[in-house]
Each structure stands twice: as structure tokens, then as C-alpha cells.
Amino acid sequence: MQLSIVVPVRNEEENILPLLAEIHAALQDREFEVVYVDDGSSDATAQRLAEAMKTYARLRVISHRESCGQSTALLTGVRAARGEWIATLDGDGQNDPADIPKLMAARESAPDITLFAGYRKARRDTWLKRISSRIANGVRSRLLGDATPDTGCGLKLFRRATFLELPYFDHMHRFLPALVQRHGGATISVPVNHRPRTRGVSNYGVLDRLWVGIVDLAGVAWLQRRAKRPQVSEVRRP
Ligand SMILES: Nc1nc2c(ncn2[C@@H]2O[C@H](COP(=O)(O)OP(=O)(O)O)[C@@H](O)[C@H]2O)c(=O)[nH]1
Ligand SMILES: [Mg+2]
């Protein structure tokens, strides 16, 4: 299979069915599967997903008994996925599934790229979230030199095999371009649509993200310093 759409969700009961309908409308009869990872939701997310499985034959649902966070849910989904390429989306409907074909088209014209990162040029969030995100993205891109204006965008397209070789840690999903580059892969940003959240509530606050962000940034900078990229060749049998 060429493409798996991986959607990590926690407590997104109202967004499951509308987003699935949009994903299917956007991809129509391309070959794909959708893998939802229910990260220990305590609302009716699991029931909505069970209902949806009756309608959507391409939908697979994996669940964590307890919530482990978005990065871990993403890893669970990528491990379970069967596609060579993974497209990820936030489960709250803020990313537009119609951008997935756009990322696929970018991939067709840039075959050497390993990761395409969505770039929310016009973010539809509260001013506090927009400003804190702009500062965090500025500090991160300067410190890590990853040439990526927006790493927090849930919409990305990347090679499954590469992702599985990256160092895993909680919150790593916000550092994917730097981690892919460290691994030797090339990444680019693609402007994508962003929409206001119309259903459900945000799982993240500004301060909690700030503190883990500082620790993670130091961790990723350390990983970069410790990177080695050998040029490997196999010796021919004489
Ligand atoms: N698996 C998992 N997903 C989460 C968690 N927190 C947020 N998400 C998902 O991450 C996406 C973005 O989260 P959201 O709360 O909308 O953050 P915001 O858009 O930055 O306000 C949504 O799809 C959420 O369902 C979590 O603890 N576990
Ligand atoms: Mg959101």
C-alpha cells in the first residue's frame, strides 16, 4: 500500500465522523487506509470510531488503554500502518484533509524529499496560541537550524521506514524535521490550510508546552551534536 493516514486522537468524540467523511472525500478512490489511534479517551471517541468502522472499510482503529500523549499515539499508528508513506492529521478538524493530495503532489515533484511538513501560514487559533507558537518556532528553528517555519502543524507526509528509525521520546512529534535531517533525510515545508476548532476543546495549554518545549529543545540539540552519518559501502567478495 502506498499511503496510510494516521490520526492520533484523545477525547475528540464530536470530530471523528465529520473528519472521516472529509478524509474520504479528499482522497476518493486512491489507494489508502486510515489508522486512528485512540489514546485512552474518556469520552465517546471509542464508540464513534466503532460506529465509523461499519461505514468505512478502510478504517482501522488502535487504542491505548491509557493516555500516553500524541507522540506515542503517533508511533503506535505508524507501527501499525501498512503504507510506505504516512500522512498525519490532527484529529480535531483544524487541518484540512484536502491538503493531503497537495502534499502527495509535492512528493511527486520532489522525489528526494523524505518529509513534507505542513506550514500553517494563517493560523486560526487564539492570539495567545499564535504568539507563543511563533516565538517557539522562531527559537527552535534558529537553535536547531532545521529551516522549518512550523513544526507543530499536525499535517505531515513522510516515509514510514524513516520515521521508525528516528529516536523516539514523548513530544518528538514537534521535532520531526530536525530528526529526519539528522538521519540524513531532506525535508521541506508546504503551506497548508488551517481552520478554527469548531468542536471539542484543546488538549494543550501554553505553559505546559513551554516547559516541555525547553527541555526537548535541549535534548534535540544534544542529539544533533551526537549524530554520525557514516558513508556505508559493502566490500565486494574478491
Ligand atoms: N494521542 C493524543 N493525541 C492528543 C493528545 N493531546 C492532543 N492530541 C491530539 O493532537 C491534536 C492537536 O491537539 P489540540 O488539543 O487541538 O491542540 P491545539 O490545536 O494545539 O490546540 C488533536 O488531534 C488532539 O486530538 C494526547 O494526549 N494524546
Ligand atoms: Mg487543534
Coordinates of C-alpha atoms and ligand atoms in Angstrom, one line a residue:
M1 CA 0.0 0.0 0.0
Q2 CA 1.2 3.5 -0.8
L3 CA -0.5 5.7 1.8
S4 CA -1.7 5.4 5.4
I5 CA -3.4 8.3 7.1
V6 CA -2.6 8.2 10.8
V7 CA -4.7 10.3 13.2
P8 CA -4.0 10.3 16.9
V9 CA -6.9 11.4 19.0
R10 CA -7.8 12.0 22.6
N11 CA -11.3 13.0 23.5
E12 CA -12.4 14.1 20.1
E13 CA -15.9 12.4 20.0
E14 CA -17.5 15.2 18.0
N15 CA -14.8 15.3 15.4
I16 CA -14.5 11.6 14.5
L17 CA -17.3 11.3 12.0
P18 CA -17.0 14.7 10.3
L19 CA -13.2 14.3 9.8
L20 CA -13.5 10.8 8.4
A21 CA -16.1 12.0 5.9
E22 CA -13.7 14.8 4.8
I23 CA -10.7 12.4 4.6
H24 CA -12.7 10.1 2.3
A25 CA -14.0 12.9 0.2
A26 CA -10.5 14.3 -0.2
L27 CA -8.9 11.0 -1.2
Q28 CA -11.8 9.5 -3.1
D29 CA -10.7 6.3 -4.9
R30 CA -7.0 6.5 -4.3
E31 CA -5.5 3.5 -2.5
F32 CA -5.2 4.3 1.2
E33 CA -6.0 3.2 4.7
V34 CA -6.9 5.4 7.7
V35 CA -5.4 4.4 11.1
Y36 CA -7.0 6.2 14.1
V37 CA -5.2 5.8 17.4
D38 CA -7.5 6.4 20.4
D39 CA -5.1 7.5 23.1
G40 CA -7.1 6.4 26.2
S41 CA -10.0 8.8 25.5
S42 CA -12.6 9.1 28.3
D43 CA -15.4 10.4 26.2
A44 CA -17.3 8.6 23.4
T45 CA -14.4 8.6 21.0
A46 CA -14.2 4.8 21.1
Q47 CA -17.9 4.4 20.4
R48 CA -17.8 6.9 17.5
L49 CA -14.8 5.0 16.0
A50 CA -16.6 1.7 16.4
E51 CA -19.6 3.1 14.6
A52 CA -17.4 4.5 11.9
M53 CA -15.8 1.2 11.2
K54 CA -19.2 -0.1 10.0
T55 CA -19.2 2.6 7.3
Y56 CA -15.6 2.9 6.4
A57 CA -13.9 -0.3 5.3
R58 CA -10.5 1.4 5.1
L59 CA -10.6 2.5 8.7
R60 CA -8.5 0.7 11.3
V61 CA -8.7 1.6 15.0
I62 CA -5.9 1.0 17.5
S63 CA -6.4 2.0 21.1
H64 CA -4.2 2.8 24.1
R65 CA -5.7 1.6 27.3
E66 CA -4.3 4.7 29.0
S67 CA -3.4 8.1 27.5
C68 CA 0.3 8.2 26.6
G69 CA 0.4 11.5 24.6
Q70 CA 0.4 12.5 21.0
S71 CA 3.9 11.3 20.0
T72 CA 3.4 7.9 21.5
A73 CA 0.0 7.6 19.8
L74 CA 1.6 8.6 16.5
L75 CA 4.3 5.9 16.9
T76 CA 1.7 3.3 17.6
G77 CA -0.2 4.4 14.5
V78 CA 2.9 4.4 12.3
R79 CA 3.9 1.0 13.5
A80 CA 0.5 -0.4 12.8
A81 CA 0.3 1.3 9.4
R82 CA 0.9 -0.6 6.2
G83 CA 1.6 2.2 3.8
E84 CA 5.0 3.1 2.5
W85 CA 4.1 6.8 3.1
I86 CA 2.3 8.2 6.2
A87 CA 0.2 11.3 6.2
T88 CA -0.7 12.6 9.7
L89 CA -3.5 14.9 10.7
D90 CA -4.7 16.3 13.9
G91 CA -8.0 14.7 14.9
D92 CA -9.7 17.9 15.8
G93 CA -10.5 19.1 12.3
Q94 CA -8.1 22.1 12.3
N95 CA -6.1 20.5 9.5
D96 CA -7.8 20.2 6.1
P97 CA -7.8 16.7 4.6
A98 CA -7.9 18.4 1.2
D99 CA -4.3 19.3 1.8
I100 CA -3.2 15.6 1.7
P101 CA -3.5 15.3 -2.1
K102 CA -1.5 18.6 -2.2
L103 CA 1.3 17.0 -0.1
M104 CA 1.2 13.9 -2.4
A105 CA 1.5 16.1 -5.4
A106 CA 4.5 17.9 -3.8
R107 CA 6.1 14.4 -3.3
E108 CA 5.6 13.5 -7.0
S109 CA 7.6 16.6 -8.0
A110 CA 10.3 16.2 -5.3
P111 CA 11.2 12.5 -5.1
D112 CA 14.3 13.1 -2.9
I113 CA 12.4 14.5 0.0
T114 CA 11.7 12.3 3.0
L115 CA 9.3 14.6 4.9
F116 CA 6.9 17.2 3.8
A117 CA 5.8 19.4 6.8
G118 CA 2.6 21.4 6.7
Y119 CA 3.1 25.1 7.3
R120 CA 0.1 27.0 8.8
K121 CA 0.7 30.3 7.3
A122 CA -2.6 31.7 8.6
R123 CA -3.2 30.0 11.9
R124 CA -6.7 30.0 13.1
D125 CA -6.1 29.9 16.9
T126 CA -6.3 32.3 19.8
W127 CA -3.8 35.2 19.8
L128 CA -2.1 33.7 22.8
K129 CA -1.5 30.4 21.0
R130 CA -0.4 32.2 17.8
I131 CA 2.1 34.4 19.6
S132 CA 3.5 31.6 21.7
S133 CA 3.8 29.3 18.7
R134 CA 5.5 32.0 16.7
I135 CA 8.1 32.5 19.4
A136 CA 8.6 28.8 20.0
N137 CA 9.0 28.1 16.3
G138 CA 11.5 31.0 15.9
V139 CA 13.7 29.9 18.8
R140 CA 13.6 26.3 17.7
S141 CA 14.4 26.9 14.0
R142 CA 17.3 29.2 15.0
L143 CA 18.7 26.8 17.5
L144 CA 18.3 23.6 15.5
G145 CA 18.8 25.1 12.1
D146 CA 16.1 22.9 10.6
A147 CA 14.9 25.6 8.2
T148 CA 11.3 24.8 9.1
P149 CA 8.9 27.7 10.0
D150 CA 6.2 25.5 11.6
T151 CA 6.9 22.1 13.2
G152 CA 3.7 22.0 15.3
C153 CA 1.4 21.5 12.3
G154 CA -0.3 18.1 12.6
L155 CA -0.3 17.7 8.8
K156 CA 2.8 16.0 7.5
L157 CA 3.7 13.4 4.9
F158 CA 6.8 11.2 5.5
R159 CA 8.3 7.8 4.8
R160 CA 7.2 5.2 7.3
A161 CA 10.6 3.4 7.3
T162 CA 12.5 6.6 8.1
F163 CA 10.1 7.6 10.9
L164 CA 10.6 4.2 12.6
E165 CA 14.4 4.7 12.7
L166 CA 14.2 8.1 14.4
P167 CA 14.9 8.4 18.2
Y168 CA 11.6 8.2 20.0
F169 CA 10.7 10.3 23.0
D170 CA 7.5 11.9 24.3
H171 CA 6.7 15.1 22.4
M172 CA 9.1 14.1 19.5
H173 CA 6.3 14.8 17.0
R174 CA 7.2 18.5 17.3
F175 CA 10.8 17.9 16.1
L176 CA 10.3 15.7 13.1
P177 CA 12.1 17.9 10.5
A178 CA 15.2 18.2 12.7
L179 CA 15.2 14.5 13.5
V180 CA 14.7 13.5 9.8
Q181 CA 17.6 15.8 8.8
R182 CA 19.8 14.3 11.5
H183 CA 19.0 10.9 10.0
G184 CA 20.2 12.2 6.6
G185 CA 16.8 12.9 5.0
A186 CA 15.7 16.1 3.3
T187 CA 12.6 18.0 4.4
I188 CA 10.5 20.8 3.0
S189 CA 7.6 22.9 4.2
V190 CA 4.4 23.2 2.2
P191 CA 1.8 25.9 3.0
V192 CA -1.5 24.4 4.1
N193 CA -4.9 25.5 5.2
H194 CA -5.7 25.9 8.9
R195 CA -9.2 26.1 10.3
P196 CA -10.6 27.1 13.7
R197 CA -11.5 24.4 16.1
T198 CA -15.3 24.2 15.9
R199 CA -16.0 21.2 18.1
G200 CA -14.4 19.9 21.3
V201 CA -11.7 21.5 23.4
S202 CA -7.9 21.9 23.0
N203 CA -5.8 19.3 25.0
Y204 CA -2.8 21.6 25.3
G205 CA -2.1 24.7 27.3
V206 CA 0.6 27.3 26.5
L207 CA 2.6 26.9 29.7
D208 CA 2.8 23.1 29.8
R209 CA 4.0 23.2 26.2
L210 CA 6.6 25.9 27.0
W211 CA 8.3 23.9 29.8
V212 CA 8.5 20.6 28.0
G213 CA 9.5 22.5 24.9
I214 CA 12.6 23.9 26.5
V215 CA 13.7 20.6 27.8
D216 CA 13.0 18.9 24.5
L217 CA 14.9 21.6 22.5
A218 CA 18.0 21.0 24.6
G219 CA 17.5 17.2 24.1
V220 CA 17.2 17.5 20.3
A221 CA 20.2 19.9 20.2
W222 CA 22.2 17.3 22.0
L223 CA 21.0 14.6 19.6
Q224 CA 22.2 16.7 16.7
R225 CA 25.7 17.1 18.3
R226 CA 25.9 13.3 18.8
A227 CA 24.9 12.5 15.2
K228 CA 27.2 10.5 12.9
R229 CA 26.4 9.7 9.4
P230 CA 28.8 7.1 8.0
Q231 CA 29.1 6.6 4.3
V232 CA 28.5 2.9 4.1
S233 CA 29.5 0.5 1.4
E234 CA 29.7 -3.2 1.2
V235 CA 33.1 -4.7 0.3
R236 CA 32.8 -6.9 -2.8
R237 CA 33.9 -10.5 -2.4
P238 CA 37.3 -10.9 -4.1
Ligands
LIG1 N1 -3.0 10.8 21.2 C1 -3.1 12.0 21.8 N2 -3.5 13.0 21.0 C2 -3.6 14.2 21.5 C3 -3.3 14.4 22.9 N3 -3.5 15.7 23.1 C4 -3.9 16.3 21.9 N4 -3.9 15.3 21.0 C5 -4.3 15.4 19.6 O1 -3.5 16.3 19.0 C6 -4.2 17.2 18.1 C7 -4.0 18.6 18.4 O2 -4.4 18.8 19.7 P1 -5.2 20.1 20.2 O3 -5.7 19.8 21.5 O4 -6.2 20.5 19.1 O5 -4.0 21.2 20.2 P2 -4.0 22.6 19.6 O6 -4.6 22.5 18.2 O7 -2.6 23.0 19.5 O8 -4.8 23.4 20.5 C8 -5.6 16.7 18.2 O9 -5.8 15.8 17.1 C9 -5.7 16.0 19.5 O10 -6.7 15.0 19.5 C10 -2.9 13.3 23.7 O11 -2.6 13.4 24.9 N5 -2.8 12.1 23.1
MG2 MG -6.1 21.8 17.5

